[in-house]
């Protein structure tokens, strides 16, 4: 082969410069992965708050059964634990899946918290009311 015949066969390499589609795809991928990581972290934090609240609720129930703590103090602590577990500052901010049951529970808890004459632990009616509140609080925390 002569030198003139090879001249048309060699194709010069294409100059690889800025490729906007590649960089845009990479940017979208990084954004999507960041969003997924953020959602996972947010869910993990929420679940951690619920687990902590459930442990605190269990400890409160055990301390209520073993001491002569008043129902009013117990109810106030129960409100604090529920707020922590449900991720709200006040219980009336919580959007429940069953608003009627939540409203009844919330009213009962408020009545016990803010009654003028706090009921003492030894009272049978108070004990029943508090134990039912503990059960319902567990239910609301488990649905979160």
Short mmCIF file of N, CA, C and O in Angstrom, two decimals:
data_model
loop_
_atom_site.label_atom_id
_atom_site.label_comp_id
_atom_site.label_asym_id
_atom_site.label_seq_id
_atom_site.Cartn_x
_atom_site.Cartn_y
_atom_site.Cartn_z
N UNK A 1 0.82 -1.17 0.00
CA UNK A 1 0.00 0.00 0.00
C UNK A 1 0.87 1.24 0.00
O UNK A 1 1.87 1.29 0.70
N UNK A 2 0.40 2.12 -0.70
CA UNK A 2 1.12 3.37 -0.78
C UNK A 2 0.58 4.35 0.24
O UNK A 2 -0.52 4.19 0.77
N UNK A 3 1.35 5.33 0.45
CA UNK A 3 1.03 6.33 1.45
C UNK A 3 -0.27 7.06 1.14
O UNK A 3 -1.04 7.39 2.03
N UNK A 4 -0.64 7.28 -0.01
CA UNK A 4 -1.84 8.00 -0.40
C UNK A 4 -3.10 7.20 -0.16
O UNK A 4 -4.18 7.75 0.01
N UNK A 5 -2.98 5.86 -0.19
CA UNK A 5 -4.17 5.05 0.00
C UNK A 5 -4.61 5.00 1.46
O UNK A 5 -5.79 4.85 1.76
N UNK A 6 -3.74 5.10 2.43
CA UNK A 6 -4.08 5.04 3.86
C UNK A 6 -4.68 6.35 4.36
O UNK A 6 -5.34 6.36 5.39
N UNK A 7 -4.48 7.37 3.65
CA UNK A 7 -4.90 8.68 4.12
C UNK A 7 -6.42 8.75 4.33
O UNK A 7 -6.89 9.33 5.27
N UNK A 8 -7.22 8.16 3.54
CA UNK A 8 -8.67 8.22 3.67
C UNK A 8 -9.23 7.20 4.65
O UNK A 8 -10.39 7.28 5.04
N UNK A 9 -8.44 6.20 5.04
CA UNK A 9 -8.93 5.14 5.94
C UNK A 9 -8.86 5.51 7.42
O UNK A 9 -9.62 4.99 8.22
N UNK A 10 -8.00 6.33 7.83
CA UNK A 10 -7.84 6.68 9.24
C UNK A 10 -8.83 7.79 9.58
O UNK A 10 -8.83 8.85 8.99
N UNK A 11 -9.70 7.47 10.54
CA UNK A 11 -10.72 8.43 10.98
C UNK A 11 -10.21 9.09 12.26
O UNK A 11 -9.87 8.39 13.22
N UNK A 12 -10.13 10.38 12.26
CA UNK A 12 -9.65 11.04 13.48
C UNK A 12 -10.64 10.86 14.62
O UNK A 12 -11.86 10.77 14.41
N UNK A 13 -10.11 10.76 15.85
CA UNK A 13 -10.96 10.62 17.04
C UNK A 13 -11.78 11.89 17.25
O UNK A 13 -11.30 13.00 17.03
N UNK A 14 -12.98 11.68 17.73
CA UNK A 14 -13.87 12.80 17.99
C UNK A 14 -13.36 13.50 19.26
O UNK A 14 -13.00 12.87 20.24
N UNK A 15 -13.35 14.79 19.24
CA UNK A 15 -12.90 15.57 20.40
C UNK A 15 -13.97 15.50 21.49
O UNK A 15 -15.06 16.01 21.32
N UNK A 16 -13.67 14.79 22.61
CA UNK A 16 -14.62 14.65 23.72
C UNK A 16 -14.51 15.88 24.60
O UNK A 16 -13.56 16.07 25.33
N UNK A 17 -15.50 16.69 24.56
CA UNK A 17 -15.53 17.88 25.40
C UNK A 17 -16.76 17.80 26.29
O UNK A 17 -17.31 16.74 26.54
N UNK A 18 -17.23 18.89 26.75
CA UNK A 18 -18.37 19.00 27.66
C UNK A 18 -19.60 18.30 27.07
O UNK A 18 -20.02 18.59 25.97
N UNK A 19 -20.16 17.36 27.85
CA UNK A 19 -21.36 16.64 27.43
C UNK A 19 -22.48 16.99 28.42
O UNK A 19 -22.55 16.42 29.51
N UNK A 20 -23.37 17.89 28.07
CA UNK A 20 -24.39 18.36 29.02
C UNK A 20 -25.37 17.26 29.44
O UNK A 20 -25.83 17.25 30.58
N UNK A 21 -25.66 16.32 28.60
CA UNK A 21 -26.60 15.25 28.96
C UNK A 21 -26.01 14.37 30.06
O UNK A 21 -26.70 14.00 31.01
N UNK A 22 -24.73 14.07 29.96
CA UNK A 22 -24.07 13.25 30.97
C UNK A 22 -24.08 13.96 32.33
O UNK A 22 -24.42 13.37 33.35
N UNK A 23 -23.71 15.22 32.34
CA UNK A 23 -23.66 15.96 33.60
C UNK A 23 -25.06 16.19 34.18
O UNK A 23 -25.26 16.12 35.39
N UNK A 24 -26.03 16.41 33.36
CA UNK A 24 -27.40 16.58 33.83
C UNK A 24 -27.93 15.27 34.42
O UNK A 24 -28.57 15.27 35.47
N UNK A 25 -27.62 14.16 33.79
CA UNK A 25 -28.02 12.85 34.29
C UNK A 25 -27.37 12.56 35.64
O UNK A 25 -28.02 12.05 36.56
N UNK A 26 -26.12 12.90 35.75
CA UNK A 26 -25.41 12.70 37.00
C UNK A 26 -26.00 13.57 38.11
O UNK A 26 -26.18 13.11 39.24
N UNK A 27 -26.32 14.79 37.79
CA UNK A 27 -26.93 15.70 38.77
C UNK A 27 -28.30 15.18 39.22
O UNK A 27 -28.62 15.21 40.42
N UNK A 28 -29.11 14.70 38.31
CA UNK A 28 -30.43 14.14 38.66
C UNK A 28 -30.27 12.90 39.53
O UNK A 28 -30.99 12.73 40.52
N UNK A 29 -29.30 12.05 39.22
CA UNK A 29 -29.06 10.85 40.02
C UNK A 29 -28.63 11.21 41.45
O UNK A 29 -29.14 10.64 42.41
N UNK A 30 -27.73 12.14 41.59
CA UNK A 30 -27.28 12.57 42.92
C UNK A 30 -28.45 13.19 43.69
O UNK A 30 -28.63 12.92 44.89
N UNK A 31 -29.26 13.98 43.04
CA UNK A 31 -30.43 14.58 43.69
C UNK A 31 -31.42 13.53 44.15
O UNK A 31 -31.94 13.60 45.27
N UNK A 32 -31.67 12.55 43.32
CA UNK A 32 -32.60 11.47 43.67
C UNK A 32 -32.08 10.66 44.85
O UNK A 32 -32.83 10.36 45.78
N UNK A 33 -30.80 10.31 44.83
CA UNK A 33 -30.22 9.55 45.94
C UNK A 33 -30.21 10.36 47.23
O UNK A 33 -30.44 9.81 48.32
N UNK A 34 -29.99 11.65 47.14
CA UNK A 34 -30.03 12.51 48.33
C UNK A 34 -31.44 12.56 48.91
O UNK A 34 -31.63 12.51 50.12
N UNK A 35 -32.44 12.64 48.04
CA UNK A 35 -33.84 12.66 48.49
C UNK A 35 -34.19 11.35 49.19
O UNK A 35 -34.82 11.36 50.26
N UNK A 36 -33.79 10.23 48.63
CA UNK A 36 -34.05 8.92 49.24
C UNK A 36 -33.38 8.82 50.60
O UNK A 36 -33.99 8.35 51.58
N UNK A 37 -32.13 9.26 50.71
CA UNK A 37 -31.41 9.21 51.98
C UNK A 37 -32.08 10.11 53.01
O UNK A 37 -32.20 9.74 54.18
N UNK A 38 -32.54 11.27 52.61
CA UNK A 38 -33.21 12.20 53.54
C UNK A 38 -34.50 11.59 54.06
O UNK A 38 -34.80 11.67 55.25
N UNK A 39 -35.30 10.98 53.17
CA UNK A 39 -36.56 10.35 53.60
C UNK A 39 -36.30 9.20 54.57
O UNK A 39 -37.02 9.02 55.56
N UNK A 40 -35.29 8.40 54.29
CA UNK A 40 -34.96 7.28 55.15
C UNK A 40 -34.55 7.78 56.54
O UNK A 40 -34.99 7.25 57.55
N UNK A 41 -33.72 8.81 56.57
CA UNK A 41 -33.25 9.37 57.84
C UNK A 41 -34.41 9.97 58.62
O UNK A 41 -34.51 9.79 59.84
N UNK A 42 -35.30 10.66 57.93
CA UNK A 42 -36.46 11.27 58.59
C UNK A 42 -37.36 10.19 59.20
O UNK A 42 -37.83 10.33 60.33
N UNK A 43 -37.58 9.12 58.48
CA UNK A 43 -38.41 8.03 58.98
C UNK A 43 -37.75 7.35 60.17
O UNK A 43 -38.40 6.99 61.14
N UNK A 44 -36.44 7.20 60.11
CA UNK A 44 -35.71 6.57 61.20
C UNK A 44 -35.83 7.41 62.47
O UNK A 44 -36.04 6.89 63.55
N UNK A 45 -35.71 8.73 62.33
CA UNK A 45 -35.85 9.61 63.49
C UNK A 45 -37.25 9.54 64.08
O UNK A 45 -37.42 9.55 65.29
N UNK A 46 -38.26 9.49 63.21
CA UNK A 46 -39.64 9.42 63.68
C UNK A 46 -39.87 8.11 64.44
O UNK A 46 -40.48 8.11 65.51
N UNK A 47 -39.38 7.01 63.89
CA UNK A 47 -39.54 5.72 64.56
C UNK A 47 -38.80 5.69 65.89
O UNK A 47 -39.26 5.09 66.84
N UNK A 48 -37.66 6.34 65.94
CA UNK A 48 -36.89 6.38 67.17
C UNK A 48 -37.64 7.15 68.25
O UNK A 48 -37.65 6.75 69.41
N UNK A 49 -38.33 8.23 67.88
CA UNK A 49 -39.12 9.00 68.85
C UNK A 49 -40.29 8.17 69.37
O UNK A 49 -40.60 8.23 70.57
N UNK A 50 -40.91 7.40 68.52
CA UNK A 50 -42.03 6.55 68.94
C UNK A 50 -41.54 5.46 69.89
O UNK A 50 -42.17 5.21 70.93
N UNK A 51 -40.42 4.84 69.59
CA UNK A 51 -39.87 3.79 70.45
C UNK A 51 -39.50 4.36 71.81
O UNK A 51 -39.79 3.76 72.85
N UNK A 52 -38.88 5.53 71.82
CA UNK A 52 -38.53 6.18 73.09
C UNK A 52 -39.78 6.49 73.89
O UNK A 52 -39.82 6.29 75.11
N UNK A 53 -40.83 6.98 73.22
CA UNK A 53 -42.08 7.30 73.91
C UNK A 53 -42.73 6.03 74.46
O UNK A 53 -43.29 6.05 75.57
N UNK A 54 -42.68 4.94 73.72
CA UNK A 54 -43.26 3.69 74.21
C UNK A 54 -42.53 3.18 75.45
O UNK A 54 -43.16 2.70 76.39
N UNK A 55 -41.22 3.32 75.46
CA UNK A 55 -40.44 2.93 76.65
C UNK A 55 -40.78 3.82 77.83
O UNK A 55 -40.92 3.34 78.96
N UNK A 56 -40.91 5.12 77.58
CA UNK A 56 -41.27 6.04 78.66
C UNK A 56 -42.67 5.75 79.18
O UNK A 56 -42.91 5.84 80.39
N UNK A 57 -43.57 5.40 78.30
CA UNK A 57 -44.94 5.06 78.70
C UNK A 57 -44.94 3.81 79.58
O UNK A 57 -45.63 3.77 80.60
N UNK A 58 -44.16 2.83 79.20
CA UNK A 58 -44.06 1.60 80.00
C UNK A 58 -43.50 1.92 81.39
O UNK A 58 -44.01 1.44 82.40
N UNK A 59 -42.45 2.74 81.42
CA UNK A 59 -41.85 3.11 82.71
C UNK A 59 -42.84 3.91 83.57
O UNK A 59 -42.92 3.70 84.78
N UNK A 60 -43.60 4.79 82.95
CA UNK A 60 -44.61 5.57 83.69
C UNK A 60 -45.68 4.65 84.24
O UNK A 60 -46.11 4.81 85.39
N UNK A 61 -46.10 3.68 83.46
CA UNK A 61 -47.13 2.76 83.93
C UNK A 61 -46.61 1.93 85.10
O UNK A 61 -47.33 1.73 86.09
N UNK A 62 -45.38 1.50 85.02
CA UNK A 62 -44.79 0.72 86.12
C UNK A 62 -44.66 1.58 87.39
O UNK A 62 -44.96 1.12 88.49
N UNK A 63 -44.23 2.83 87.22
CA UNK A 63 -44.08 3.69 88.40
C UNK A 63 -45.44 4.06 88.98
O UNK A 63 -45.58 4.21 90.19
N UNK A 64 -46.45 4.20 88.12
CA UNK A 64 -47.80 4.52 88.63
C UNK A 64 -48.34 3.36 89.45
O UNK A 64 -48.95 3.56 90.48
N UNK A 65 -48.09 2.13 89.00
CA UNK A 65 -48.59 0.96 89.71
C UNK A 65 -47.86 0.73 91.03
O UNK A 65 -48.42 0.16 91.94
N UNK A 66 -46.61 1.18 91.13
CA UNK A 66 -45.82 0.89 92.33
C UNK A 66 -45.79 2.04 93.34
O UNK A 66 -45.33 1.85 94.46
N UNK A 67 -46.24 3.22 92.98
CA UNK A 67 -46.21 4.35 93.91
C UNK A 67 -47.61 4.90 94.12
O UNK A 67 -48.56 4.51 93.46
N UNK A 68 -47.71 5.84 95.03
CA UNK A 68 -49.01 6.47 95.29
C UNK A 68 -49.06 7.84 94.60
O UNK A 68 -49.48 8.83 95.17
N UNK A 69 -48.63 7.88 93.37
CA UNK A 69 -48.64 9.10 92.58
C UNK A 69 -50.08 9.45 92.22
O UNK A 69 -50.90 8.57 91.99
N UNK A 70 -50.38 10.73 92.16
CA UNK A 70 -51.75 11.13 91.83
C UNK A 70 -52.02 10.90 90.35
O UNK A 70 -51.13 10.91 89.52
N UNK A 71 -53.29 10.72 90.06
CA UNK A 71 -53.70 10.50 88.68
C UNK A 71 -53.43 11.73 87.83
O UNK A 71 -53.12 11.63 86.66
N UNK A 72 -53.56 12.90 88.43
CA UNK A 72 -53.35 14.14 87.70
C UNK A 72 -51.90 14.25 87.22
O UNK A 72 -51.63 14.56 86.06
N UNK A 73 -50.96 13.96 88.10
CA UNK A 73 -49.54 14.01 87.71
C UNK A 73 -49.22 12.97 86.64
O UNK A 73 -48.48 13.24 85.70
N UNK A 74 -49.79 11.80 86.80
CA UNK A 74 -49.58 10.74 85.82
C UNK A 74 -50.14 11.14 84.47
O UNK A 74 -49.52 10.93 83.42
N UNK A 75 -51.33 11.74 84.46
CA UNK A 75 -51.95 12.17 83.21
C UNK A 75 -51.12 13.25 82.53
O UNK A 75 -50.97 13.25 81.30
N UNK A 76 -50.57 14.17 83.31
CA UNK A 76 -49.73 15.22 82.74
C UNK A 76 -48.46 14.63 82.12
O UNK A 76 -48.02 15.06 81.05
N UNK A 77 -47.87 13.65 82.79
CA UNK A 77 -46.69 12.99 82.23
C UNK A 77 -47.06 12.20 80.97
O UNK A 77 -46.29 12.16 80.00
N UNK A 78 -48.25 11.62 80.98
CA UNK A 78 -48.73 10.87 79.82
C UNK A 78 -48.90 11.80 78.62
O UNK A 78 -48.53 11.45 77.50
N UNK A 79 -49.39 13.00 78.85
CA UNK A 79 -49.52 13.98 77.76
C UNK A 79 -48.15 14.32 77.19
O UNK A 79 -47.97 14.38 75.97
N UNK A 80 -47.19 14.51 78.06
CA UNK A 80 -45.83 14.84 77.61
C UNK A 80 -45.24 13.70 76.76
O UNK A 80 -44.64 13.95 75.71
N UNK A 81 -45.43 12.48 77.19
CA UNK A 81 -44.92 11.33 76.45
C UNK A 81 -45.60 11.20 75.10
O UNK A 81 -44.95 10.95 74.08
N UNK A 82 -46.92 11.40 75.07
CA UNK A 82 -47.64 11.31 73.80
C UNK A 82 -47.21 12.40 72.83
O UNK A 82 -47.07 12.15 71.63
N UNK A 83 -47.01 13.60 73.33
CA UNK A 83 -46.54 14.69 72.46
C UNK A 83 -45.19 14.33 71.84
O UNK A 83 -44.97 14.55 70.65
N UNK A 84 -44.31 13.78 72.65
CA UNK A 84 -42.99 13.38 72.14
C UNK A 84 -43.13 12.29 71.08
O UNK A 84 -42.53 12.37 70.01
N UNK A 85 -43.92 11.27 71.37
CA UNK A 85 -44.06 10.15 70.45
C UNK A 85 -44.81 10.47 69.18
O UNK A 85 -44.50 9.94 68.12
N UNK A 86 -45.80 11.36 69.27
CA UNK A 86 -46.59 11.71 68.10
C UNK A 86 -45.99 12.86 67.30
O UNK A 86 -46.47 13.19 66.22
N UNK A 87 -44.97 13.49 67.85
CA UNK A 87 -44.26 14.54 67.13
C UNK A 87 -45.03 15.85 67.06
O UNK A 87 -44.97 16.55 66.05
N UNK A 88 -45.75 16.19 68.13
CA UNK A 88 -46.49 17.44 68.17
C UNK A 88 -46.15 18.17 69.47
O UNK A 88 -45.62 17.58 70.41
N UNK A 89 -46.45 19.46 69.51
CA UNK A 89 -46.22 20.23 70.73
C UNK A 89 -47.42 20.19 71.66
O UNK A 89 -47.28 20.25 72.87
N UNK A 90 -48.61 20.09 71.06
CA UNK A 90 -49.86 19.96 71.82
C UNK A 90 -50.66 18.83 71.21
O UNK A 90 -50.65 18.65 70.00
N UNK A 91 -51.37 18.10 72.04
CA UNK A 91 -52.11 16.94 71.53
C UNK A 91 -53.24 17.32 70.58
O UNK A 91 -53.61 16.52 69.73
N UNK A 92 -53.77 18.53 70.68
CA UNK A 92 -54.84 18.90 69.76
C UNK A 92 -54.31 19.16 68.35
O UNK A 92 -55.10 19.31 67.42
N UNK A 93 -53.01 19.16 68.16
CA UNK A 93 -52.42 19.32 66.83
C UNK A 93 -52.34 18.00 66.06
O UNK A 93 -52.13 18.00 64.86
N UNK A 94 -52.50 16.90 66.76
CA UNK A 94 -52.35 15.58 66.14
C UNK A 94 -53.55 15.26 65.25
O UNK A 94 -54.70 15.42 65.66
N UNK A 95 -53.29 14.82 64.03
CA UNK A 95 -54.33 14.42 63.09
C UNK A 95 -54.46 12.90 63.14
O UNK A 95 -53.66 12.19 62.56
N UNK A 96 -55.48 12.42 63.83
CA UNK A 96 -55.65 10.98 64.02
C UNK A 96 -56.37 10.34 62.85
O UNK A 96 -57.10 11.00 62.11
N UNK A 97 -56.18 9.03 62.71
CA UNK A 97 -56.86 8.30 61.66
C UNK A 97 -58.34 8.11 61.99
O UNK A 97 -59.16 7.90 61.12
N UNK A 98 -58.68 8.15 63.29
CA UNK A 98 -60.07 8.06 63.73
C UNK A 98 -60.35 9.25 64.65
O UNK A 98 -60.16 9.18 65.86
N UNK A 99 -60.79 10.36 64.08
CA UNK A 99 -60.94 11.59 64.86
C UNK A 99 -61.90 11.49 66.04
O UNK A 99 -61.67 12.10 67.08
N UNK A 100 -62.95 10.69 65.90
CA UNK A 100 -63.92 10.58 67.00
C UNK A 100 -63.29 9.92 68.22
O UNK A 100 -63.43 10.40 69.35
N UNK A 101 -62.59 8.79 68.00
CA UNK A 101 -61.93 8.10 69.12
C UNK A 101 -60.84 8.97 69.73
O UNK A 101 -60.65 9.01 70.94
N UNK A 102 -60.10 9.65 68.86
CA UNK A 102 -59.04 10.53 69.36
C UNK A 102 -59.63 11.65 70.21
O UNK A 102 -59.09 11.98 71.27
N UNK A 103 -60.72 12.25 69.76
CA UNK A 103 -61.35 13.34 70.50
C UNK A 103 -61.82 12.85 71.88
O UNK A 103 -61.62 13.54 72.88
N UNK A 104 -62.41 11.68 71.93
CA UNK A 104 -62.86 11.11 73.21
C UNK A 104 -61.67 10.87 74.14
O UNK A 104 -61.72 11.23 75.33
N UNK A 105 -60.62 10.28 73.61
CA UNK A 105 -59.42 10.03 74.40
C UNK A 105 -58.81 11.34 74.89
O UNK A 105 -58.45 11.47 76.06
N UNK A 106 -58.72 12.30 73.99
CA UNK A 106 -58.12 13.59 74.32
C UNK A 106 -58.94 14.31 75.40
O UNK A 106 -58.38 14.90 76.33
N UNK A 107 -60.26 14.27 75.31
CA UNK A 107 -61.13 14.90 76.30
C UNK A 107 -60.97 14.24 77.67
O UNK A 107 -60.89 14.92 78.69
N UNK A 108 -60.93 12.92 77.69
CA UNK A 108 -60.75 12.19 78.95
C UNK A 108 -59.42 12.55 79.60
O UNK A 108 -59.34 12.80 80.80
N UNK A 109 -58.39 12.58 78.79
CA UNK A 109 -57.06 12.91 79.30
C UNK A 109 -57.02 14.35 79.81
O UNK A 109 -56.46 14.62 80.88
N UNK A 110 -57.62 15.27 79.07
CA UNK A 110 -57.67 16.67 79.52
C UNK A 110 -58.45 16.82 80.82
O UNK A 110 -58.06 17.59 81.71
N UNK A 111 -59.56 16.12 80.95
CA UNK A 111 -60.36 16.17 82.17
C UNK A 111 -59.54 15.71 83.36
O UNK A 111 -59.55 16.33 84.42
N UNK A 112 -58.80 14.64 83.16
CA UNK A 112 -57.97 14.11 84.25
C UNK A 112 -56.81 15.05 84.57
O UNK A 112 -56.44 15.21 85.73
N UNK A 113 -56.26 15.68 83.54
CA UNK A 113 -55.12 16.59 83.76
C UNK A 113 -55.53 17.86 84.51
O UNK A 113 -54.79 18.35 85.35
N UNK A 114 -56.69 18.39 84.17
CA UNK A 114 -57.05 19.72 84.66
C UNK A 114 -58.25 19.73 85.59
O UNK A 114 -58.89 20.76 85.76
N UNK A 115 -58.55 18.59 86.19
CA UNK A 115 -59.64 18.59 87.16
C UNK A 115 -59.20 19.37 88.39
O UNK A 115 -58.03 19.39 88.76
N UNK A 116 -60.15 20.04 89.05
CA UNK A 116 -59.82 20.89 90.19
C UNK A 116 -59.37 20.08 91.39
O UNK A 116 -58.51 20.49 92.14
N UNK A 117 -59.98 18.93 91.59
CA UNK A 117 -59.59 18.07 92.70
C UNK A 117 -58.96 16.81 92.14
O UNK A 117 -59.66 15.94 91.64
N UNK A 118 -57.63 16.72 92.19
CA UNK A 118 -56.98 15.54 91.62
C UNK A 118 -57.38 14.28 92.35
O UNK A 118 -57.53 14.26 93.57
N UNK A 119 -57.58 13.24 91.58
CA UNK A 119 -57.95 11.95 92.16
C UNK A 119 -56.69 11.24 92.64
O UNK A 119 -55.66 11.27 92.00
N UNK A 120 -56.79 10.60 93.79
CA UNK A 120 -55.64 9.90 94.36
C UNK A 120 -55.58 8.48 93.77
O UNK A 120 -56.60 7.89 93.41
N UNK A 121 -54.39 7.95 93.71
CA UNK A 121 -54.15 6.64 93.09
C UNK A 121 -55.01 5.54 93.71
O UNK A 121 -55.43 4.62 93.04
N UNK A 122 -55.28 5.62 95.00
CA UNK A 122 -55.99 4.53 95.67
C UNK A 122 -57.45 4.44 95.26
O UNK A 122 -58.09 3.43 95.46
N UNK A 123 -57.99 5.47 94.66
CA UNK A 123 -59.38 5.43 94.23
C UNK A 123 -59.54 4.44 93.09
O UNK A 123 -58.80 4.46 92.12
N UNK A 124 -60.52 3.55 93.22
CA UNK A 124 -60.71 2.48 92.23
C UNK A 124 -61.08 3.03 90.86
O UNK A 124 -60.57 2.59 89.85
N UNK A 125 -61.96 4.02 90.80
CA UNK A 125 -62.39 4.60 89.52
C UNK A 125 -61.20 5.25 88.81
O UNK A 125 -61.02 5.10 87.61
N UNK A 126 -60.39 5.96 89.56
CA UNK A 126 -59.22 6.61 88.99
C UNK A 126 -58.25 5.58 88.41
O UNK A 126 -57.70 5.76 87.34
N UNK A 127 -58.04 4.50 89.13
CA UNK A 127 -57.13 3.46 88.68
C UNK A 127 -57.61 2.84 87.37
O UNK A 127 -56.82 2.60 86.46
N UNK A 128 -58.90 2.60 87.28
CA UNK A 128 -59.46 2.03 86.05
C UNK A 128 -59.32 3.02 84.90
O UNK A 128 -58.94 2.66 83.80
N UNK A 129 -59.60 4.28 85.17
CA UNK A 129 -59.52 5.30 84.14
C UNK A 129 -58.08 5.45 83.63
O UNK A 129 -57.86 5.53 82.43
N UNK A 130 -57.14 5.48 84.54
CA UNK A 130 -55.73 5.61 84.14
C UNK A 130 -55.27 4.38 83.37
O UNK A 130 -54.59 4.50 82.35
N UNK A 131 -55.65 3.19 83.80
CA UNK A 131 -55.20 1.98 83.08
C UNK A 131 -55.79 1.95 81.66
O UNK A 131 -55.11 1.54 80.73
N UNK A 132 -57.03 2.42 81.50
CA UNK A 132 -57.58 2.47 80.14
C UNK A 132 -56.88 3.54 79.31
O UNK A 132 -56.69 3.36 78.10
N UNK A 133 -56.48 4.63 79.95
CA UNK A 133 -55.72 5.66 79.24
C UNK A 133 -54.36 5.14 78.80
O UNK A 133 -53.89 5.45 77.70
N UNK A 134 -53.72 4.34 79.65
CA UNK A 134 -52.43 3.74 79.27
C UNK A 134 -52.61 2.83 78.05
O UNK A 134 -51.80 2.87 77.11
N UNK A 135 -53.66 2.03 78.05
CA UNK A 135 -53.91 1.12 76.92
C UNK A 135 -54.15 1.91 75.64
O UNK A 135 -53.61 1.57 74.58
N UNK A 136 -54.97 2.94 75.74
CA UNK A 136 -55.24 3.74 74.54
C UNK A 136 -54.01 4.49 74.07
O UNK A 136 -53.78 4.62 72.87
N UNK A 137 -53.21 4.98 74.99
CA UNK A 137 -51.98 5.69 74.62
C UNK A 137 -51.04 4.75 73.86
O UNK A 137 -50.43 5.14 72.86
N UNK A 138 -50.93 3.51 74.33
CA UNK A 138 -50.11 2.52 73.62
C UNK A 138 -50.63 2.32 72.20
O UNK A 138 -49.86 2.22 71.25
N UNK A 139 -51.96 2.26 72.07
CA UNK A 139 -52.57 2.05 70.75
C UNK A 139 -52.25 3.22 69.83
O UNK A 139 -51.87 3.03 68.68
N UNK A 140 -52.38 4.45 70.33
CA UNK A 140 -52.12 5.62 69.49
C UNK A 140 -50.65 5.70 69.10
O UNK A 140 -50.32 6.09 67.97
N UNK A 141 -49.76 5.33 70.01
CA UNK A 141 -48.34 5.34 69.67
C UNK A 141 -47.98 4.25 68.66
O UNK A 141 -47.13 4.46 67.80
N UNK A 142 -48.65 3.12 68.76
CA UNK A 142 -48.34 2.03 67.83
C UNK A 142 -48.86 2.31 66.42
O UNK A 142 -48.34 1.77 65.46
N UNK A 143 -49.90 3.15 66.30
CA UNK A 143 -50.42 3.47 64.98
C UNK A 143 -49.62 4.57 64.30
O UNK A 143 -49.78 4.80 63.11
N UNK A 144 -48.77 5.25 65.00
CA UNK A 144 -48.00 6.36 64.44
C UNK A 144 -46.97 5.86 63.50
O UNK A 144 -46.28 5.09 63.34
#
